[in-house]
PDB file of N, CA and C in Angstrom:
ATOM      1  N   UNK V   1     -23.019  -6.310  12.998  1.00  0.00           N
ATOM      2  CA  UNK V   1     -22.033  -6.268  11.939  1.00  0.00           C
ATOM      3  C   UNK V   1     -20.722  -5.716  12.499  1.00  0.00           C
ATOM      4  N   UNK V   2     -19.641  -6.379  12.195  1.00  0.00           N
ATOM      5  CA  UNK V   2     -18.332  -5.987  12.715  1.00  0.00           C
ATOM      6  C   UNK V   2     -17.640  -5.028  11.750  1.00  0.00           C
ATOM      7  N   UNK V   3     -17.115  -3.966  12.312  1.00  0.00           N
ATOM      8  CA  UNK V   3     -16.392  -2.984  11.493  1.00  0.00           C
ATOM      9  C   UNK V   3     -14.897  -3.226  11.622  1.00  0.00           C
ATOM     10  N   UNK V   4     -14.236  -3.346  10.492  1.00  0.00           N
ATOM     11  CA  UNK V   4     -12.787  -3.531  10.491  1.00  0.00           C
ATOM     12  C   UNK V   4     -12.112  -2.259  10.017  1.00  0.00           C
ATOM     13  N   UNK V   5     -11.057  -1.890  10.703  1.00  0.00           N
ATOM     14  CA  UNK V   5     -10.290  -0.709  10.313  1.00  0.00           C
ATOM     15  C   UNK V   5      -8.892  -1.145   9.908  1.00  0.00           C
ATOM     16  N   UNK V   6      -8.437  -0.596   8.826  1.00  0.00           N
ATOM     17  CA  UNK V   6      -7.097  -0.894   8.337  1.00  0.00           C
ATOM     18  C   UNK V   6      -6.303   0.399   8.326  1.00  0.00           C
ATOM     19  N   UNK V   7      -5.080   0.329   8.765  1.00  0.00           N
ATOM     20  CA  UNK V   7      -4.217   1.509   8.760  1.00  0.00           C
ATOM     21  C   UNK V   7      -3.014   1.228   7.875  1.00  0.00           C
ATOM     22  N   UNK V   8      -2.768   2.153   6.976  1.00  0.00           N
ATOM     23  CA  UNK V   8      -1.659   2.021   6.049  1.00  0.00           C
ATOM     24  C   UNK V   8      -0.793   3.264   6.108  1.00  0.00           C
ATOM     25  N   UNK V   9       0.496   3.093   5.875  1.00  0.00           N
ATOM     26  CA  UNK V   9       1.417   4.217   5.799  1.00  0.00           C
ATOM     27  C   UNK V   9       1.443   4.807   4.396  1.00  0.00           C
ATOM     28  N   UNK V  10       1.115   3.980   3.417  1.00  0.00           N
ATOM     29  CA  UNK V  10       1.287   4.363   2.013  1.00  0.00           C
ATOM     30  C   UNK V  10       0.168   3.729   1.205  1.00  0.00           C
ATOM     31  N   UNK V  11      -0.503   4.519   0.383  1.00  0.00           N
ATOM     32  CA  UNK V  11      -1.584   4.014  -0.453  1.00  0.00           C
ATOM     33  C   UNK V  11      -1.273   4.336  -1.908  1.00  0.00           C
ATOM     34  N   UNK V  12      -1.222   3.309  -2.742  1.00  0.00           N
ATOM     35  CA  UNK V  12      -0.937   3.484  -4.166  1.00  0.00           C
ATOM     36  C   UNK V  12      -2.237   3.275  -4.938  1.00  0.00           C
ATOM     37  N   UNK V  13      -2.616   4.284  -5.724  1.00  0.00           N
ATOM     38  CA  UNK V  13      -3.808   4.186  -6.563  1.00  0.00           C
ATOM     39  C   UNK V  13      -3.331   3.955  -7.986  1.00  0.00           C
ATOM     40  N   UNK V  14      -3.537   2.768  -8.476  1.00  0.00           N
ATOM     41  CA  UNK V  14      -3.078   2.400  -9.814  1.00  0.00           C
ATOM     42  C   UNK V  14      -2.098   1.250  -9.716  1.00  0.00           C
ATOM     43  N   UNK V  15      -2.380   0.210 -10.463  1.00  0.00           N
ATOM     44  CA  UNK V  15      -1.548  -0.987 -10.394  1.00  0.00           C
ATOM     45  C   UNK V  15      -0.665  -1.168 -11.608  1.00  0.00           C
ATOM     46  N   UNK V  16      -0.338  -0.070 -12.271  1.00  0.00           N
ATOM     47  CA  UNK V  16       0.580  -0.170 -13.406  1.00  0.00           C
ATOM     48  C   UNK V  16       2.003  -0.383 -12.923  1.00  0.00           C
ATOM     49  N   UNK V  17       2.931  -0.353 -13.840  1.00  0.00           N
ATOM     50  CA  UNK V  17       4.331  -0.613 -13.495  1.00  0.00           C
ATOM     51  C   UNK V  17       4.850   0.375 -12.447  1.00  0.00           C
ATOM     52  N   UNK V  18       4.572   1.658 -12.621  1.00  0.00           N
ATOM     53  CA  UNK V  18       5.051   2.661 -11.659  1.00  0.00           C
ATOM     54  C   UNK V  18       4.419   2.461 -10.283  1.00  0.00           C
ATOM     55  N   UNK V  19       3.123   2.144 -10.248  1.00  0.00           N
ATOM     56  CA  UNK V  19       2.448   1.906  -8.978  1.00  0.00           C
ATOM     57  C   UNK V  19       2.992   0.691  -8.259  1.00  0.00           C
ATOM     58  N   UNK V  20       3.244  -0.371  -9.003  1.00  0.00           N
ATOM     59  CA  UNK V  20       3.805  -1.578  -8.398  1.00  0.00           C
ATOM     60  C   UNK V  20       5.201  -1.333  -7.849  1.00  0.00           C
ATOM     61  N   UNK V  21       6.016  -0.613  -8.600  1.00  0.00           N
ATOM     62  CA  UNK V  21       7.374  -0.312  -8.137  1.00  0.00           C
ATOM     63  C   UNK V  21       7.330   0.559  -6.884  1.00  0.00           C
ATOM     64  N   UNK V  22       6.431   1.543  -6.858  1.00  0.00           N
ATOM     65  CA  UNK V  22       6.294   2.401  -5.678  1.00  0.00           C
ATOM     66  C   UNK V  22       5.855   1.584  -4.466  1.00  0.00           C
ATOM     67  N   UNK V  23       4.898   0.687  -4.652  1.00  0.00           N
ATOM     68  CA  UNK V  23       4.408  -0.139  -3.549  1.00  0.00           C
ATOM     69  C   UNK V  23       5.492  -1.074  -3.024  1.00  0.00           C
ATOM     70  N   UNK V  24       6.220  -1.702  -3.917  1.00  0.00           N
ATOM     71  CA  UNK V  24       7.300  -2.612  -3.515  1.00  0.00           C
ATOM     72  C   UNK V  24       8.387  -1.852  -2.776  1.00  0.00           C
ATOM     73  N   UNK V  25       8.757  -0.699  -3.293  1.00  0.00           N
ATOM     74  CA  UNK V  25       9.803   0.104  -2.658  1.00  0.00           C
ATOM     75  C   UNK V  25       9.388   0.539  -1.255  1.00  0.00           C
ATOM     76  N   UNK V  26       8.157   1.007  -1.111  1.00  0.00           N
ATOM     77  CA  UNK V  26       7.675   1.435   0.205  1.00  0.00           C
ATOM     78  C   UNK V  26       7.631   0.258   1.174  1.00  0.00           C
ATOM     79  N   UNK V  27       7.169  -0.894   0.709  1.00  0.00           N
ATOM     80  CA  UNK V  27       7.103  -2.078   1.572  1.00  0.00           C
ATOM     81  C   UNK V  27       8.493  -2.531   2.006  1.00  0.00           C
ATOM     82  N   UNK V  28       9.448  -2.457   1.117  1.00  0.00           N
ATOM     83  CA  UNK V  28      10.822  -2.842   1.464  1.00  0.00           C
ATOM     84  C   UNK V  28      11.427  -1.908   2.502  1.00  0.00           C
ATOM     85  N   UNK V  29      10.905  -0.689   2.576  1.00  0.00           N
ATOM     86  CA  UNK V  29      11.382   0.266   3.574  1.00  0.00           C
ATOM     87  C   UNK V  29      10.550   0.211   4.855  1.00  0.00           C
ATOM     88  N   UNK V  30       9.679  -0.781   4.952  1.00  0.00           N
ATOM     89  CA  UNK V  30       8.947  -1.018   6.190  1.00  0.00           C
ATOM     90  C   UNK V  30       7.567  -0.400   6.274  1.00  0.00           C
ATOM     91  N   UNK V  31       7.071   0.212   5.211  1.00  0.00           N
ATOM     92  CA  UNK V  31       5.749   0.831   5.244  1.00  0.00           C
ATOM     93  C   UNK V  31       4.666  -0.225   5.046  1.00  0.00           C
ATOM     94  N   UNK V  32       3.513   0.014   5.654  1.00  0.00           N
ATOM     95  CA  UNK V  32       2.338  -0.821   5.402  1.00  0.00           C
ATOM     96  C   UNK V  32       1.660  -0.225   4.179  1.00  0.00           C
ATOM     97  N   UNK V  33       1.546  -1.020   3.119  1.00  0.00           N
ATOM     98  CA  UNK V  33       1.121  -0.506   1.820  1.00  0.00           C
ATOM     99  C   UNK V  33      -0.228  -1.071   1.409  1.00  0.00           C
ATOM    100  N   UNK V  34      -1.092  -0.185   0.887  1.00  0.00           N
ATOM    101  CA  UNK V  34      -2.350  -0.588   0.242  1.00  0.00           C
ATOM    102  C   UNK V  34      -2.198  -0.306  -1.236  1.00  0.00           C
ATOM    103  N   UNK V  35      -2.459  -1.322  -2.056  1.00  0.00           N
ATOM    104  CA  UNK V  35      -2.338  -1.161  -3.506  1.00  0.00           C
ATOM    105  C   UNK V  35      -3.692  -1.337  -4.137  1.00  0.00           C
TER     106      UNK V  35
END
């Protein structure tokens, strides 16, 4: 079984309006984002 590792700069827990805006803003500033 292959193990995959993902590295993110920013992790948003919650997909509401505030979470989406935070994720978009971080991504626009070059961060790797997990939503």
